[in-house]
Coordinates of C-alpha atoms and ligand atoms in Angstrom, one line a residue:
X1 CA 0.0 0.0 0.0
X2 CA 2.6 2.6 1.1
X3 CA 5.0 1.1 -1.5
X4 CA 2.4 1.7 -4.3
X5 CA 1.9 5.3 -3.0
X6 CA 5.6 6.0 -3.0
X7 CA 6.1 4.4 -6.4
X8 CA 3.2 6.5 -7.8
X9 CA 4.5 9.7 -6.2
X10 CA 8.0 9.1 -7.5
X11 CA 6.8 8.3 -11.0
X12 CA 4.5 11.3 -11.2
X13 CA 7.2 13.7 -10.0
X14 CA 10.1 12.3 -12.1
X15 CA 9.5 14.9 -14.9
X16 CA 9.9 17.6 -12.1
X17 CA 12.9 16.0 -10.4
X18 CA 15.2 15.6 -13.4
X19 CA 15.1 19.1 -14.9
X20 CA 17.1 20.8 -12.1
X21 CA 19.8 18.1 -12.3
X22 CA 19.9 18.3 -16.1
X23 CA 20.4 22.1 -15.7
X24 CA 23.4 21.5 -13.4
X25 CA 25.0 19.5 -16.3
X26 CA 23.9 21.9 -19.0
X27 CA 24.3 25.2 -17.3
X28 CA 26.4 28.0 -18.5
X29 CA 26.1 30.8 -21.0
X30 CA 24.0 33.9 -20.7
X31 CA 22.2 34.4 -17.3
X32 CA 18.5 35.0 -17.5
X33 CA 18.8 38.3 -15.7
X34 CA 21.4 39.5 -18.2
X35 CA 23.5 40.7 -15.3
X36 CA 20.9 43.1 -14.1
X37 CA 20.7 44.2 -10.5
X38 CA 17.7 45.2 -8.4
X39 CA 17.9 46.9 -5.0
X40 CA 21.6 46.3 -4.7
X41 CA 21.8 42.6 -5.6
X42 CA 21.5 40.6 -8.8
X43 CA 17.9 39.9 -9.9
X44 CA 18.6 36.2 -10.1
X45 CA 22.3 35.6 -10.4
X46 CA 24.7 33.7 -12.8
X47 CA 23.3 30.4 -11.6
X48 CA 20.1 30.8 -13.6
X49 CA 20.8 30.6 -17.3
X50 CA 18.7 30.3 -20.5
X51 CA 20.5 27.2 -21.5
X52 CA 20.1 25.4 -18.2
X53 CA 16.4 26.3 -18.1
X54 CA 15.8 25.2 -21.7
X55 CA 17.7 22.0 -21.5
X56 CA 16.3 21.1 -18.1
X57 CA 12.7 21.7 -19.4
X58 CA 13.4 19.6 -22.5
X59 CA 14.9 16.7 -20.6
X60 CA 11.9 16.7 -18.2
X61 CA 9.4 16.6 -21.1
X62 CA 11.3 13.9 -22.9
X63 CA 11.5 11.8 -19.7
X64 CA 7.7 12.2 -19.3
X65 CA 7.1 10.9 -22.8
X66 CA 9.5 8.0 -22.1
X67 CA 7.5 7.2 -19.0
X68 CA 4.3 7.1 -21.1
X69 CA 5.8 4.3 -23.1
X70 CA 6.9 2.4 -20.0
X71 CA 3.6 2.9 -18.1
X72 CA 1.6 -0.1 -19.5
X73 CA 4.4 -2.7 -18.9
X74 CA 5.4 -1.2 -15.6
X75 CA 1.8 -1.0 -14.4
X76 CA 1.3 -4.6 -15.3
X77 CA 4.5 -5.8 -13.7
X78 CA 4.1 -4.0 -10.4
X79 CA 0.3 -4.0 -10.1
X80 CA 0.4 -0.2 -9.7
X81 CA -1.5 2.3 -11.9
X82 CA 1.4 4.5 -13.1
X83 CA 0.2 7.8 -14.6
X84 CA 0.8 8.9 -18.1
X85 CA 1.6 12.5 -19.0
X86 CA -0.1 14.5 -21.7
X87 CA 2.2 17.1 -23.3
X88 CA 0.8 20.1 -21.3
X89 CA 1.2 18.2 -18.0
X90 CA 4.7 17.1 -18.9
X91 CA 5.7 20.6 -19.8
X92 CA 4.1 22.1 -16.7
X93 CA 5.9 19.7 -14.4
X94 CA 9.3 20.3 -16.0
X95 CA 9.1 24.0 -16.7
X96 CA 7.3 24.6 -13.4
X97 CA 10.2 22.9 -11.5
X98 CA 12.6 25.3 -13.3
X99 CA 10.5 28.3 -12.5
X100 CA 10.2 27.3 -8.8
X101 CA 14.0 27.1 -8.6
X102 CA 14.3 30.5 -10.4
X103 CA 11.8 32.0 -8.0
X104 CA 13.9 30.7 -5.1
X105 CA 17.0 32.4 -6.5
X106 CA 15.1 35.7 -6.7
X107 CA 14.2 35.3 -3.0
X108 CA 17.8 34.3 -2.1
X109 CA 19.2 37.5 -3.8
X110 CA 16.6 39.6 -2.0
X111 CA 17.7 38.2 1.3
X112 CA 21.4 38.9 0.7
X113 CA 22.4 35.3 -0.1
X114 CA 25.1 35.0 -2.7
X115 CA 25.0 32.5 -5.6
X116 CA 25.3 29.0 -4.2
X117 CA 24.3 29.9 -0.7
X118 CA 21.9 27.5 1.1
X119 CA 18.4 28.4 2.0
X120 CA 17.2 25.3 3.9
X121 CA 13.6 24.4 3.2
X122 CA 13.3 26.6 0.1
X123 CA 16.2 24.6 -1.6
X124 CA 14.4 21.3 -1.1
X125 CA 10.9 22.3 -2.0
X126 CA 11.0 25.3 -4.5
X127 CA 10.8 23.1 -7.6
X128 CA 8.0 21.0 -6.1
X129 CA 5.9 24.0 -5.4
X130 CA 6.6 25.4 -8.9
X131 CA 5.9 22.1 -10.7
X132 CA 2.7 21.3 -8.8
X133 CA 1.4 24.8 -9.1
X134 CA 1.9 24.9 -12.9
X135 CA 0.5 21.4 -13.3
X136 CA -2.7 22.2 -11.4
X137 CA -3.0 25.4 -13.4
X138 CA -2.4 23.9 -16.8
X139 CA -4.1 20.5 -16.5
X140 CA -6.3 20.7 -13.4
X141 CA -8.3 17.5 -14.0
X142 CA -5.2 15.4 -14.5
X143 CA -3.4 16.9 -11.5
X144 CA -6.4 16.3 -9.2
X145 CA -6.6 12.7 -10.4
X146 CA -2.9 11.9 -10.0
X147 CA -1.9 14.1 -7.0
X148 CA -4.4 12.9 -4.4
X149 CA -3.9 14.1 -0.9
X150 CA -2.1 10.9 0.0
X151 CA 0.2 11.2 -3.0
X152 CA 0.9 14.8 -2.2
X153 CA 1.8 13.9 1.4
X154 CA 4.3 11.4 0.1
X155 CA 5.8 13.9 -2.3
X156 CA 6.3 16.5 0.4
X157 CA 8.1 14.0 2.6
X158 CA 10.0 12.1 -0.1
X159 CA 11.3 15.1 -2.1
X160 CA 13.5 16.7 0.5
X161 CA 15.1 13.3 1.3
X162 CA 15.8 12.7 -2.4
X163 CA 17.0 16.3 -2.9
X164 CA 19.6 16.0 -0.1
X165 CA 20.8 12.6 -1.3
X166 CA 21.1 13.5 -5.1
X167 CA 22.8 16.8 -4.4
X168 CA 25.3 15.3 -2.0
X169 CA 26.0 12.6 -4.7
X170 CA 26.4 15.3 -7.4
X171 CA 28.8 17.2 -5.1
X172 CA 30.8 14.0 -4.4
X173 CA 31.1 13.3 -8.1
X174 CA 32.4 16.9 -8.7
X175 CA 29.3 17.8 -10.8
X176 CA 28.1 20.5 -8.3
X177 CA 29.9 23.2 -6.4
X178 CA 27.9 22.8 -3.2
X179 CA 26.5 19.7 -1.5
X180 CA 22.9 21.3 -1.4
Ligands
LIG1 N1 21.5 26.1 -13.7 C1 21.3 26.8 -14.9 N2 20.0 27.3 -15.1 C2 19.0 27.1 -14.2 C3 19.3 26.4 -13.0 C4 20.5 25.9 -12.8 O1 22.1 27.1 -15.7 N3 17.8 27.6 -14.5 C5 22.9 25.6 -13.5 C6 23.9 26.7 -13.1 O2 25.1 26.4 -13.7 C7 23.9 26.6 -11.6 C8 23.8 25.1 -11.4 O3 22.9 24.6 -12.4 O4 25.1 27.1 -11.0 C9 23.3 24.7 -10.0 O5 22.0 25.1 -9.8 P1 21.5 25.8 -8.5 O6 22.1 25.1 -7.3 O7 20.0 26.0 -8.6 O8 22.1 27.3 -8.7 P2 23.2 28.1 -7.8 O9 24.5 28.2 -8.6 O10 23.4 27.5 -6.5 O11 22.6 29.5 -7.7 P3 21.5 30.0 -6.7 O12 22.1 30.5 -5.4 O13 20.8 31.1 -7.4 O14 20.5 28.9 -6.4
LIG2 K1 18.5 25.7 -6.3
LIG3 MG1 22.9 25.8 -5.5

Protein backbone atom coordinates (compact mmCIF):
# COMPACT_ATOMS: atom_id res chain seq x y z
CA UNK A 1 0.00 0.00 0.00
CA UNK A 2 2.60 2.55 1.10
CA UNK A 3 4.96 1.05 -1.49
CA UNK A 4 2.44 1.69 -4.25
CA UNK A 5 1.91 5.26 -3.02
CA UNK A 6 5.64 5.98 -2.98
CA UNK A 7 6.11 4.41 -6.42
CA UNK A 8 3.24 6.47 -7.85
CA UNK A 9 4.48 9.69 -6.25
CA UNK A 10 8.02 9.12 -7.51
CA UNK A 11 6.82 8.30 -11.03
CA UNK A 12 4.50 11.30 -11.20
CA UNK A 13 7.22 13.68 -9.98
CA UNK A 14 10.13 12.33 -12.05
CA UNK A 15 9.54 14.90 -14.85
CA UNK A 16 9.89 17.58 -12.14
CA UNK A 17 12.87 16.00 -10.36
CA UNK A 18 15.15 15.58 -13.36
CA UNK A 19 15.13 19.13 -14.89
CA UNK A 20 17.14 20.77 -12.09
CA UNK A 21 19.76 18.06 -12.26
CA UNK A 22 19.91 18.33 -16.05
CA UNK A 23 20.36 22.10 -15.67
CA UNK A 24 23.38 21.52 -13.45
CA UNK A 25 25.00 19.52 -16.26
CA UNK A 26 23.87 21.88 -19.05
CA UNK A 27 24.25 25.22 -17.26
CA UNK A 28 26.43 28.02 -18.52
CA UNK A 29 26.08 30.80 -21.01
CA UNK A 30 23.95 33.88 -20.66
CA UNK A 31 22.23 34.43 -17.32
CA UNK A 32 18.46 35.02 -17.55
CA UNK A 33 18.75 38.34 -15.73
CA UNK A 34 21.40 39.53 -18.21
CA UNK A 35 23.54 40.66 -15.27
CA UNK A 36 20.94 43.15 -14.10
CA UNK A 37 20.69 44.17 -10.48
CA UNK A 38 17.70 45.21 -8.40
CA UNK A 39 17.88 46.88 -5.02
CA UNK A 40 21.60 46.32 -4.65
CA UNK A 41 21.77 42.65 -5.63
CA UNK A 42 21.51 40.58 -8.80
CA UNK A 43 17.95 39.95 -9.92
CA UNK A 44 18.58 36.16 -10.15
CA UNK A 45 22.33 35.64 -10.45
CA UNK A 46 24.68 33.75 -12.77
CA UNK A 47 23.33 30.36 -11.61
CA UNK A 48 20.08 30.78 -13.59
CA UNK A 49 20.82 30.59 -17.32
CA UNK A 50 18.74 30.35 -20.48
CA UNK A 51 20.54 27.19 -21.54
CA UNK A 52 20.12 25.44 -18.19
CA UNK A 53 16.44 26.32 -18.11
CA UNK A 54 15.77 25.23 -21.71
CA UNK A 55 17.72 21.98 -21.50
CA UNK A 56 16.26 21.14 -18.09
CA UNK A 57 12.72 21.66 -19.37
CA UNK A 58 13.38 19.64 -22.54
CA UNK A 59 14.91 16.75 -20.61
CA UNK A 60 11.94 16.70 -18.23
CA UNK A 61 9.43 16.62 -21.10
CA UNK A 62 11.33 13.87 -22.93
CA UNK A 63 11.49 11.85 -19.73
CA UNK A 64 7.73 12.17 -19.26
CA UNK A 65 7.15 10.92 -22.82
CA UNK A 66 9.49 8.00 -22.13
CA UNK A 67 7.53 7.16 -18.97
CA UNK A 68 4.34 7.14 -21.06
CA UNK A 69 5.77 4.31 -23.13
CA UNK A 70 6.85 2.45 -20.00
CA UNK A 71 3.59 2.91 -18.12
CA UNK A 72 1.63 -0.10 -19.48
CA UNK A 73 4.37 -2.70 -18.90
CA UNK A 74 5.43 -1.17 -15.56
CA UNK A 75 1.83 -1.00 -14.35
CA UNK A 76 1.30 -4.65 -15.30
CA UNK A 77 4.55 -5.77 -13.71
CA UNK A 78 4.12 -3.96 -10.39
CA UNK A 79 0.33 -3.96 -10.09
CA UNK A 80 0.39 -0.18 -9.70
CA UNK A 81 -1.48 2.26 -11.95
CA UNK A 82 1.43 4.45 -13.10
CA UNK A 83 0.16 7.75 -14.57
CA UNK A 84 0.83 8.95 -18.10
CA UNK A 85 1.61 12.55 -19.00
CA UNK A 86 -0.14 14.53 -21.71
CA UNK A 87 2.20 17.09 -23.27
CA UNK A 88 0.79 20.10 -21.32
CA UNK A 89 1.16 18.25 -18.02
CA UNK A 90 4.67 17.10 -18.90
CA UNK A 91 5.70 20.63 -19.82
CA UNK A 92 4.06 22.07 -16.69
CA UNK A 93 5.93 19.70 -14.37
CA UNK A 94 9.31 20.29 -16.03
CA UNK A 95 9.07 24.03 -16.67
CA UNK A 96 7.27 24.60 -13.36
CA UNK A 97 10.16 22.95 -11.54
CA UNK A 98 12.64 25.27 -13.26
CA UNK A 99 10.46 28.29 -12.46
CA UNK A 100 10.22 27.33 -8.79
CA UNK A 101 14.00 27.14 -8.63
CA UNK A 102 14.31 30.51 -10.40
CA UNK A 103 11.82 32.03 -7.97
CA UNK A 104 13.90 30.71 -5.08
CA UNK A 105 17.02 32.39 -6.49
CA UNK A 106 15.07 35.66 -6.70
CA UNK A 107 14.22 35.31 -2.98
CA UNK A 108 17.80 34.33 -2.12
CA UNK A 109 19.19 37.48 -3.78
CA UNK A 110 16.56 39.63 -2.02
CA UNK A 111 17.66 38.17 1.34
CA UNK A 112 21.35 38.91 0.71
CA UNK A 113 22.40 35.34 -0.14
CA UNK A 114 25.14 35.01 -2.74
CA UNK A 115 24.96 32.52 -5.59
CA UNK A 116 25.27 29.01 -4.21
CA UNK A 117 24.27 29.94 -0.66
CA UNK A 118 21.95 27.50 1.07
CA UNK A 119 18.38 28.35 1.99
CA UNK A 120 17.19 25.28 3.93
CA UNK A 121 13.59 24.41 3.20
CA UNK A 122 13.35 26.56 0.11
CA UNK A 123 16.16 24.65 -1.64
CA UNK A 124 14.41 21.31 -1.09
CA UNK A 125 10.88 22.30 -2.04
CA UNK A 126 11.02 25.29 -4.45
CA UNK A 127 10.83 23.11 -7.56
CA UNK A 128 8.02 20.96 -6.11
CA UNK A 129 5.86 24.00 -5.44
CA UNK A 130 6.58 25.37 -8.93
CA UNK A 131 5.91 22.05 -10.67
CA UNK A 132 2.68 21.28 -8.82
CA UNK A 133 1.36 24.83 -9.09
CA UNK A 134 1.86 24.90 -12.87
CA UNK A 135 0.53 21.36 -13.30
CA UNK A 136 -2.68 22.18 -11.39
CA UNK A 137 -3.03 25.39 -13.40
CA UNK A 138 -2.40 23.86 -16.84
CA UNK A 139 -4.13 20.46 -16.48
CA UNK A 140 -6.34 20.66 -13.38
CA UNK A 141 -8.32 17.45 -13.96
CA UNK A 142 -5.19 15.38 -14.54
CA UNK A 143 -3.41 16.89 -11.53
CA UNK A 144 -6.39 16.28 -9.24
CA UNK A 145 -6.59 12.66 -10.39
CA UNK A 146 -2.86 11.94 -9.98
CA UNK A 147 -1.92 14.09 -6.98
CA UNK A 148 -4.45 12.90 -4.44
CA UNK A 149 -3.95 14.14 -0.86
CA UNK A 150 -2.10 10.94 0.03
CA UNK A 151 0.22 11.16 -2.99
CA UNK A 152 0.88 14.83 -2.21
CA UNK A 153 1.79 13.94 1.37
CA UNK A 154 4.30 11.36 0.12
CA UNK A 155 5.75 13.91 -2.34
CA UNK A 156 6.28 16.48 0.42
CA UNK A 157 8.12 13.98 2.63
CA UNK A 158 10.04 12.12 -0.09
CA UNK A 159 11.27 15.10 -2.10
CA UNK A 160 13.51 16.74 0.53
CA UNK A 161 15.12 13.35 1.26
CA UNK A 162 15.79 12.70 -2.44
CA UNK A 163 17.03 16.26 -2.91
CA UNK A 164 19.58 16.00 -0.11
CA UNK A 165 20.84 12.61 -1.34
CA UNK A 166 21.10 13.50 -5.07
CA UNK A 167 22.81 16.84 -4.41
CA UNK A 168 25.32 15.30 -2.00
CA UNK A 169 26.04 12.65 -4.65
CA UNK A 170 26.42 15.27 -7.40
CA UNK A 171 28.84 17.18 -5.15
CA UNK A 172 30.84 14.05 -4.35
CA UNK A 173 31.09 13.34 -8.09
CA UNK A 174 32.36 16.87 -8.73
CA UNK A 175 29.29 17.85 -10.78
CA UNK A 176 28.09 20.51 -8.34
CA UNK A 177 29.92 23.23 -6.41
CA UNK A 178 27.95 22.82 -3.19
CA UNK A 179 26.47 19.74 -1.53
CA UNK A 180 22.93 21.30 -1.42
N1 LIG B 1 21.53 26.10 -13.70
C1 LIG B 1 21.26 26.85 -14.86
N2 LIG B 1 20.00 27.35 -15.08
C2 LIG B 1 19.01 27.12 -14.20
C3 LIG B 1 19.26 26.38 -13.03
C4 LIG B 1 20.54 25.89 -12.80
O1 LIG B 1 22.15 27.05 -15.68
N3 LIG B 1 17.77 27.61 -14.46
C5 LIG B 1 22.90 25.57 -13.50
C6 LIG B 1 23.89 26.68 -13.11
O2 LIG B 1 25.15 26.36 -13.68
C7 LIG B 1 23.93 26.57 -11.59
C8 LIG B 1 23.82 25.07 -11.38
O3 LIG B 1 22.93 24.63 -12.42
O4 LIG B 1 25.08 27.11 -11.02
C9 LIG B 1 23.28 24.66 -10.02
O5 LIG B 1 21.95 25.12 -9.84
P1 LIG B 1 21.51 25.83 -8.51
O6 LIG B 1 22.07 25.14 -7.32
O7 LIG B 1 20.03 25.99 -8.58
O8 LIG B 1 22.15 27.30 -8.67
P2 LIG B 1 23.24 28.08 -7.82
O9 LIG B 1 24.46 28.24 -8.64
O10 LIG B 1 23.38 27.46 -6.48
O11 LIG B 1 22.61 29.53 -7.66
P3 LIG B 1 21.46 30.04 -6.67
O12 LIG B 1 22.13 30.50 -5.44
O13 LIG B 1 20.82 31.13 -7.42
O14 LIG B 1 20.53 28.88 -6.44
K1 LIG C 1 18.50 25.68 -6.33
MG1 LIG D 1 22.85 25.77 -5.55
